[in-house]
Coordinates of C-alpha atoms in Angstrom, one line a residue:
X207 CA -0.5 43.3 15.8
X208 CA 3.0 44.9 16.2
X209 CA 4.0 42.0 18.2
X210 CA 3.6 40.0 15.1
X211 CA 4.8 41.8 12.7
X212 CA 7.6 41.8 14.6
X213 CA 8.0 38.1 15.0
X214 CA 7.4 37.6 11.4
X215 CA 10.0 39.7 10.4
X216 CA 12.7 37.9 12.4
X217 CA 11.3 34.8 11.2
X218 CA 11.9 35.6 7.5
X219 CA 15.5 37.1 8.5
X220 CA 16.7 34.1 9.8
X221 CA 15.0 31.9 6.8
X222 CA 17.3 34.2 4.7
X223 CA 20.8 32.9 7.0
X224 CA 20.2 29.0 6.7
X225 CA 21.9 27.3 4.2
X226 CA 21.5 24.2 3.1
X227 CA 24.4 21.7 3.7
X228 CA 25.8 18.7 1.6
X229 CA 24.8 15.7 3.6
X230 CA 25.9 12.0 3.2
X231 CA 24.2 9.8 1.1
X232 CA 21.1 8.0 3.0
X233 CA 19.5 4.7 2.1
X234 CA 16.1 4.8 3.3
X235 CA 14.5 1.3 2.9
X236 CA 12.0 1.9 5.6
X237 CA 8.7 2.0 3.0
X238 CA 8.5 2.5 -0.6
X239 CA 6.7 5.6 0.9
X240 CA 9.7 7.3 0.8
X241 CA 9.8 8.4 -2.9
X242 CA 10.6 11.8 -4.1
X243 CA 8.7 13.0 -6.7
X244 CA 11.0 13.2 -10.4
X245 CA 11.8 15.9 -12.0
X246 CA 9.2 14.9 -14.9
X247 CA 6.3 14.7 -12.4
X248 CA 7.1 18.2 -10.8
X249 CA 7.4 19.7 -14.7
X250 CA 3.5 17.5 -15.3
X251 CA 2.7 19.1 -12.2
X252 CA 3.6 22.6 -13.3
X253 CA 1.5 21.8 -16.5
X254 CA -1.2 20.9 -15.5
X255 CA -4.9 22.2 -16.3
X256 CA -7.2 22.3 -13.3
X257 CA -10.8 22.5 -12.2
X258 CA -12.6 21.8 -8.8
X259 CA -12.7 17.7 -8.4
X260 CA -15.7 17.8 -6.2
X261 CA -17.4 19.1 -8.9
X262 CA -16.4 16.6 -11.0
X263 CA -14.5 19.7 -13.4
X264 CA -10.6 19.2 -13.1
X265 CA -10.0 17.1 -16.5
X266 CA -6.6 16.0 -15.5
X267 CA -8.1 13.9 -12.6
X268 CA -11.1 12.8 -14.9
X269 CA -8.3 11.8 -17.4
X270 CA -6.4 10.1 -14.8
X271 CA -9.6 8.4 -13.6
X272 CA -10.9 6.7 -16.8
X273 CA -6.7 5.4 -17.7
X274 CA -6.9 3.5 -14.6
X275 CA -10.4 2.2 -15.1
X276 CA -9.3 1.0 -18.7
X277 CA -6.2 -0.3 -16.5
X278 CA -7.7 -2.4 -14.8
X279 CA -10.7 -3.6 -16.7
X280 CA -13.4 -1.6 -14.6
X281 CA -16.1 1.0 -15.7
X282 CA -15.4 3.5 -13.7
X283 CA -12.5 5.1 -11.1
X284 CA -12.2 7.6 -8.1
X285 CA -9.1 9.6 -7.3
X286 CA -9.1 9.7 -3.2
X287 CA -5.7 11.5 -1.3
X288 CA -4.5 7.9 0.3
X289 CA -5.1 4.1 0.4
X290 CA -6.2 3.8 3.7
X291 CA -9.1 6.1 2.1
X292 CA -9.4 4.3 -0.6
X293 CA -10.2 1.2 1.2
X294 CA -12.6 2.6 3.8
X295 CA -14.8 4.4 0.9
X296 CA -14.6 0.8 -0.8
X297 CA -15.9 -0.3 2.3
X298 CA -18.8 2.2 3.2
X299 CA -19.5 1.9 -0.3
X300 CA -20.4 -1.8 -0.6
X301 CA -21.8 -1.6 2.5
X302 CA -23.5 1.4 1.8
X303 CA -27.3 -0.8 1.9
X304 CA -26.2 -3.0 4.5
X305 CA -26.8 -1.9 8.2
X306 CA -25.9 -4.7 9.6
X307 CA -23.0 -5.7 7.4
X308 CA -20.3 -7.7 8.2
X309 CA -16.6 -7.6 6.4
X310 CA -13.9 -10.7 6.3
X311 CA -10.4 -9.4 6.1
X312 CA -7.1 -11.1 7.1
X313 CA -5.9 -11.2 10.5
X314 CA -2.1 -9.9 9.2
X315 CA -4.1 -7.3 6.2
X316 CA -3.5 -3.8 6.4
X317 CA -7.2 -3.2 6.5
X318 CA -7.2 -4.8 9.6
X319 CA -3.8 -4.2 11.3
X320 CA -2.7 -0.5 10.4
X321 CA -6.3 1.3 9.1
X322 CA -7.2 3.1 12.4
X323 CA -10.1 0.3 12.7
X324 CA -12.2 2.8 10.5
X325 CA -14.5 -0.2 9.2
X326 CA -15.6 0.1 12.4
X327 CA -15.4 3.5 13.8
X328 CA -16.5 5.3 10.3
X329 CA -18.0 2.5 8.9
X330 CA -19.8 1.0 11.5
X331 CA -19.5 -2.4 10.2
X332 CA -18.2 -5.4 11.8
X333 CA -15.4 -7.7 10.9
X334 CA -14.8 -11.4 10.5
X335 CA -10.6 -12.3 10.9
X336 CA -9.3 -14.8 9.1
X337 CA -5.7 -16.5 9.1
X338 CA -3.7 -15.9 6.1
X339 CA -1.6 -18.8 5.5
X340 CA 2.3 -18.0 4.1
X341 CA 1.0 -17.4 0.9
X342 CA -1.3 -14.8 2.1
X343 CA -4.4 -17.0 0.9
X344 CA -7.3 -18.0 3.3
X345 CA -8.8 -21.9 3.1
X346 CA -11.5 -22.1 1.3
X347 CA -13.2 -24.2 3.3
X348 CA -11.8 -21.0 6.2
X349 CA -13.9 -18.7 4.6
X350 CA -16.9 -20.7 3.9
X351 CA -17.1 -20.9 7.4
X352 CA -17.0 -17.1 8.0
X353 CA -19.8 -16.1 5.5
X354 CA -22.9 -15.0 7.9
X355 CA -25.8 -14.9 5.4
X356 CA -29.1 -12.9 6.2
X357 CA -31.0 -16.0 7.9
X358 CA -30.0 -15.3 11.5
X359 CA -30.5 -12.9 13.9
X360 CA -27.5 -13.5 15.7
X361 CA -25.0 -12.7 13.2
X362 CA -24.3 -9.7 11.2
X363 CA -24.6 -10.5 7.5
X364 CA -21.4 -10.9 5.2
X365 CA -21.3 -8.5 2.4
X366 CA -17.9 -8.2 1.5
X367 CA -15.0 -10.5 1.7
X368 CA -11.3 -8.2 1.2
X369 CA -7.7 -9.2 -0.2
X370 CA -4.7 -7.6 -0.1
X371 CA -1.9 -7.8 -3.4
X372 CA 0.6 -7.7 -2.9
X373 CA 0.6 -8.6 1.0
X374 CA 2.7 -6.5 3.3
X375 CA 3.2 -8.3 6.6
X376 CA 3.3 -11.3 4.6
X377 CA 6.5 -10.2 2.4
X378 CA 5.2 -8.5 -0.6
X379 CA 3.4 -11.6 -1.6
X380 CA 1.6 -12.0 -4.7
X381 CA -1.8 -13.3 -5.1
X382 CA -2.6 -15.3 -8.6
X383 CA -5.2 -14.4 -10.9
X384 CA -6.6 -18.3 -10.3
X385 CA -6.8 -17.4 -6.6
X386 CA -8.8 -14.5 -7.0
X387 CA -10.9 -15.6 -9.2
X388 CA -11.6 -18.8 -6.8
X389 CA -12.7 -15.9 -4.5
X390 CA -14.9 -13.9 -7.0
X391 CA -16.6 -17.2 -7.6
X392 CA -17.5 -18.1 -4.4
X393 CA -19.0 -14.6 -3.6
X394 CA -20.4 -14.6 -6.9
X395 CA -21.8 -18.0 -7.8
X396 CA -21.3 -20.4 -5.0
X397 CA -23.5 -17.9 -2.6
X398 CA -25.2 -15.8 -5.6
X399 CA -28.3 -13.7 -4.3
X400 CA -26.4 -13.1 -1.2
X401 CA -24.8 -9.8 -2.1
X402 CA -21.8 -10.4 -1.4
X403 CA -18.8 -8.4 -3.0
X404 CA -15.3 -8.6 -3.6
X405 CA -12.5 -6.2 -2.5
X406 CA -8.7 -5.9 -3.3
X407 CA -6.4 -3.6 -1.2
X408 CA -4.1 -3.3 -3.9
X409 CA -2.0 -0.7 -2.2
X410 CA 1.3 -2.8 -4.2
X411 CA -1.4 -4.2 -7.0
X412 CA 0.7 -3.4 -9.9
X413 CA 4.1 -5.3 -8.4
X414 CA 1.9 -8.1 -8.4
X415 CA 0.6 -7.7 -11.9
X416 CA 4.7 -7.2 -12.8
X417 CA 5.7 -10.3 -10.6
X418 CA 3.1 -12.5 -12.5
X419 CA 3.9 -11.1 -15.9
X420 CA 0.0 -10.9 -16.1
X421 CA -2.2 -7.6 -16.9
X422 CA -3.7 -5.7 -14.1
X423 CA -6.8 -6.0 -16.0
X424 CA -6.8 -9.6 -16.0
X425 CA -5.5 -10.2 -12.7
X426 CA -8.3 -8.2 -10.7
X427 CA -11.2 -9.8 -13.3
X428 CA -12.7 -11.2 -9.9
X429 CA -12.8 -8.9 -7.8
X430 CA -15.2 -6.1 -7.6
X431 CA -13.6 -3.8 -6.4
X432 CA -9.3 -2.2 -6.3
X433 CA -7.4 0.1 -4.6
X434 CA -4.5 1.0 -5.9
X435 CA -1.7 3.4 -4.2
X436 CA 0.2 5.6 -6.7
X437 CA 2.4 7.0 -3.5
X438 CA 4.3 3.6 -3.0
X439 CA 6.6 1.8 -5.6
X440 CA 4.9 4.1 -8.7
X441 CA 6.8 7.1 -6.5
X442 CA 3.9 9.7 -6.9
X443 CA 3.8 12.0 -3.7
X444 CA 0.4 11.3 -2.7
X445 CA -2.7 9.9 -3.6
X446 CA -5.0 6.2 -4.6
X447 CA -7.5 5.2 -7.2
X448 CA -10.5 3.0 -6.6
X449 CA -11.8 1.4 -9.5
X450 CA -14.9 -0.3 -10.1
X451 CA -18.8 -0.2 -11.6
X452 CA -20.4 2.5 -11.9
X453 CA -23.1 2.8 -9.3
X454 CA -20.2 1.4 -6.7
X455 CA -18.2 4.4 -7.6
X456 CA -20.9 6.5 -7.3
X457 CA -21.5 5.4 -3.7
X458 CA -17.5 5.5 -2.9
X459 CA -17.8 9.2 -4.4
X460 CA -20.3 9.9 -1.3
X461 CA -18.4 8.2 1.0
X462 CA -15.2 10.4 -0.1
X463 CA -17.2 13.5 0.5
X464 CA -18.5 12.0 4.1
X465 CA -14.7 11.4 5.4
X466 CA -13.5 14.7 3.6
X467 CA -11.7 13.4 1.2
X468 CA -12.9 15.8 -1.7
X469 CA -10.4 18.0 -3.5
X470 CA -10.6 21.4 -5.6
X471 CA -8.3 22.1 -8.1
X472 CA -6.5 18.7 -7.3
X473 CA -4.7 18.1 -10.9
X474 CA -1.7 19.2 -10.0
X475 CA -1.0 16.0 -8.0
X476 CA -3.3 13.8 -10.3
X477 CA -0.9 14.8 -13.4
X478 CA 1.9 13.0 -11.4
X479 CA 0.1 10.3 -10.3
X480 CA -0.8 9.8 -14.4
X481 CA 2.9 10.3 -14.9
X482 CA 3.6 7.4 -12.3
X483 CA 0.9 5.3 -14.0
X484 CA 2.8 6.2 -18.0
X485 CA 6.5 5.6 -17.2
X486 CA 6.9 3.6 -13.6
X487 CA 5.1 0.5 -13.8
X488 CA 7.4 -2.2 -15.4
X489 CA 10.3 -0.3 -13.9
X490 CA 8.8 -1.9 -10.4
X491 CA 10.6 -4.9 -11.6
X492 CA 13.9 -3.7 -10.9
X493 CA 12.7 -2.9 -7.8
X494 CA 12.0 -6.7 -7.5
X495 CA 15.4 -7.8 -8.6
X496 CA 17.4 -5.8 -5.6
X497 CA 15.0 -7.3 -3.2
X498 CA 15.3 -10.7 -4.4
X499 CA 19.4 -10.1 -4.5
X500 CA 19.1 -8.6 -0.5
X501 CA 16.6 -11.9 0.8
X502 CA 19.4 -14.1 -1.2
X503 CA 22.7 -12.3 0.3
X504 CA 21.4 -12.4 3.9
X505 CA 19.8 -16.0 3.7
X506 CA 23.2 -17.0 2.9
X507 CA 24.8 -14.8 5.9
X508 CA 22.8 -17.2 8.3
X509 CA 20.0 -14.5 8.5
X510 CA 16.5 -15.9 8.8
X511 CA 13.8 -15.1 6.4
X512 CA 9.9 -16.3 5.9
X513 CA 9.1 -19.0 3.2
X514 CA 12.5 -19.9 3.2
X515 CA 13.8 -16.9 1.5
X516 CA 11.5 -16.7 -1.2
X517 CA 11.0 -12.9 -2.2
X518 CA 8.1 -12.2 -5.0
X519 CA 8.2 -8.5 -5.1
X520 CA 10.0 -5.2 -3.1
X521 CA 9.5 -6.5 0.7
X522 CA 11.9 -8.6 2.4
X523 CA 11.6 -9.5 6.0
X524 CA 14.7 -11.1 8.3
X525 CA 15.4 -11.9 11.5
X526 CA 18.7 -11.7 12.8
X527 CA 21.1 -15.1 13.1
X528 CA 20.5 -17.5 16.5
X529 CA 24.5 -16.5 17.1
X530 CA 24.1 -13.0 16.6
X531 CA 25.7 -10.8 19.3
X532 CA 23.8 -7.6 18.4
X533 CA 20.6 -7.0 20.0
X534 CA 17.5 -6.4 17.8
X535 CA 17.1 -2.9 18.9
X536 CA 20.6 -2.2 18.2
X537 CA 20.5 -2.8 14.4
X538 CA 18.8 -0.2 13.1
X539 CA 20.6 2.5 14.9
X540 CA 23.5 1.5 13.9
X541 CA 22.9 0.5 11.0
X542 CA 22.2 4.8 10.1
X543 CA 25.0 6.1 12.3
X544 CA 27.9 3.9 10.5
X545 CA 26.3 3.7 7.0
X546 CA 23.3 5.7 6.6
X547 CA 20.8 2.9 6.4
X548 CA 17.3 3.4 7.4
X549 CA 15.6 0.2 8.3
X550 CA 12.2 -0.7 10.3
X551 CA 11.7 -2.9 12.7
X552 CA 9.7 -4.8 15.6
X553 CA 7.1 -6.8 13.2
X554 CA 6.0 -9.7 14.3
X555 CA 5.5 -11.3 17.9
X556 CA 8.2 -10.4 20.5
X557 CA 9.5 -7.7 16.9
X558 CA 12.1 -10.0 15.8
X559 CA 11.7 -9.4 12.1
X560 CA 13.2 -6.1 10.6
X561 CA 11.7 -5.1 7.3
X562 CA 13.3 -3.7 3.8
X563 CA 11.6 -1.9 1.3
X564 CA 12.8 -1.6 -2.4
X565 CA 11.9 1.2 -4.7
X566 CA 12.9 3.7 -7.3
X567 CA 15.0 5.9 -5.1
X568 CA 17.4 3.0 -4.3
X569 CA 19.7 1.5 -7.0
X570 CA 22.5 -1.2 -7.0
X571 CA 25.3 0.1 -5.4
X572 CA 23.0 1.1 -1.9
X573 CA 21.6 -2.5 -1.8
X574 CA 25.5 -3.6 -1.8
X575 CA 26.4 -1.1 1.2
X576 CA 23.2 -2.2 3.0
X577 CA 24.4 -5.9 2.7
X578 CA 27.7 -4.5 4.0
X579 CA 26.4 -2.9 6.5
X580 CA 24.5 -5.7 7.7
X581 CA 26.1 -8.1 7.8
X582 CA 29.2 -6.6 9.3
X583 CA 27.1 -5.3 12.2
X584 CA 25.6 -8.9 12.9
X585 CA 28.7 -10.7 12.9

């Protein structure tokens, strides 16, 4: 116990010698993850009044739960800690009846890609790929073909078919109201009686919604089911809301419990995530406008980009130019050590494509130094 003491002591001694130093300015365009919480949110933080979520008590999380509902045109909301839980509670949730359900996501979707494979590990449901094409839509006639209904024993039975808006690995795209509402129909009238629902990983829901100058309300009316993430673009430090009926959120409530996703006195991020909801949604379009003004700058530097440059929201992927000298390994070092650029890279097969996220913590004059930077390394 000495021992300890002993060690703690020295600990907090030497916390008392370090001292923060002034460092360079860093660009960090790796994920809108990035954020840093305002000044505003951490004072909504500070005032927040509390109560234990799992008991359904904390008022600033109920408040925060029935905005987004009215948001997006659903009865009822859940506040989970991430997207990645807010999807796989959406999942267990419409699949909750279903033992032997099967889900269709995209083959490039999040849900599919970087989730863990938790529809099928915590889930336990099985999933039906489908290509994406460049505008992150599926073929109808695609789809038709992957609905399994309950009338054979050899195949698990579709009960959910899931979207992603805005699509990541597909350059932020945006999905249309029409588009989804094709899809709604489908589940809901072309193969009515069947039970099957619709899901939207809408981790970047509301740049979409900004993009198409369109209300979230109205461009989720066919789906069944959102996620939206209130860490990404909106800047909040943590946490997603699922929205949808009643008795859905009701079964996404268990499912949150079941994956240990139920919080106590959780308003104190809730209040920021209401804050992010209040005051940094139509600022997302900026957001858009630096992206669109980085695709347009490096398109015209010889860099390649998907859909011919065409950016509809904060994600812009590149390749480097056929005459480059660099190596696509070397970029993003660089790229930090001479101008304090973070980038990502390695997507796509053989990792040729780098990626660049927009958001509130990057303004004009960093996209101008990250066009500097690379395009002077990639000469």
């Amino acid at each position: 116990m000495r021992n300890i003491r002993n060690i703690c002591r020295r600990l907090h001694a030497a916390a008392r010698t370090i001292q923060i130093k002034p460092t360079r300015r860093i660009i960090d365009l790796r994920s809108d993850t990035v954020t840093q919480p305002t000044e505003a949110m951490l004072h909504a933080a500070t005032q927040a009044i509390t109560g234990d979520d799992v008991m359904g008590e904390d008022p600033t999380v109920n408040a925060l739960e029935v905005y987004a509902a009215d948001m997006f045109g659903k009865e009822r909301a859940l506040f989970v800690p991430t997207g990645t839980m807010g999807n796989l509670c959406a999942i267990m949730a419409h699949c909750h009846y279903n033992k032997s359900a099967e889900i269709i996501v995209g083959k490039k979707s999040h849900i599919n890609l970087y989730e863990g494979g938790g529809y099928a590990n915590i889930a336990g449901v099985s999933c039906k790929q489908v290509e994406e094409d460049e505008n992150a839509m599926f073929s109808m006639q695609d789809l038709r073909d992957a609905i399994h209904l309950d009338n054979d024993d050899h195949y698990a039975k579709t009960t959910l078919i899931c979207l992603e808006n805005t699509h990541n690995m597909l350059g932020g795209v945006c999905l249309p109201p029409s588009y989804i509402d094709s899809i709604g129909k489908l589940a809901h009238d072309e193969w009515k009686g069947h039970g099957i629902s619709v899901h939207i990983d809408g981790a970047r829901v509301l740049n979409a919604a900004v993009a198409l100058d369109v209300p979230p309300s109205f461009l989720c009316a066919g789906a069944d089911s959102v996620s939206i993430c209130l860490s990404k673009g909106l800047g909040s430090p943590l946490g997603s809301i699922l929205v949808g009926n009643t008795e859905f959120i009701r079964l996404a409530r268990r499912a949150r419990k079941r994956v240990g996703g139920g919080m106590r006195q959780v308003g104190v991020v809730a209040s920021m995530g209401m804050h992010a909801l209040l005051n940094h949604v139509e600022r997302l379009a900026e957001d858009h406008d630096r992206a669109q003004r980085l695709a347009k700058a490096l398109q015209n530097e010889g860099f390649w980009l998907p859909r011919n440059g065409k950016v509809d929201t904060n994600v812009v992927f590149f390749a480097l130019p056929e005459n480059c000298k660099l190596k696509k390994e070397e970029l993003p070092p660089l790229l930090y050590e001479q101008y304090g650029v973070k980038i990502s890279g390695g997507y796509s097969s053989g990792g040729k494509l780098f990626r660049l996220v927009t958001h509130m913590d990057v303004d004009d004059d960093d996209i101008d130094l990250t066009i500097k930077g690379i395009t002077s390394l990639c000469k």
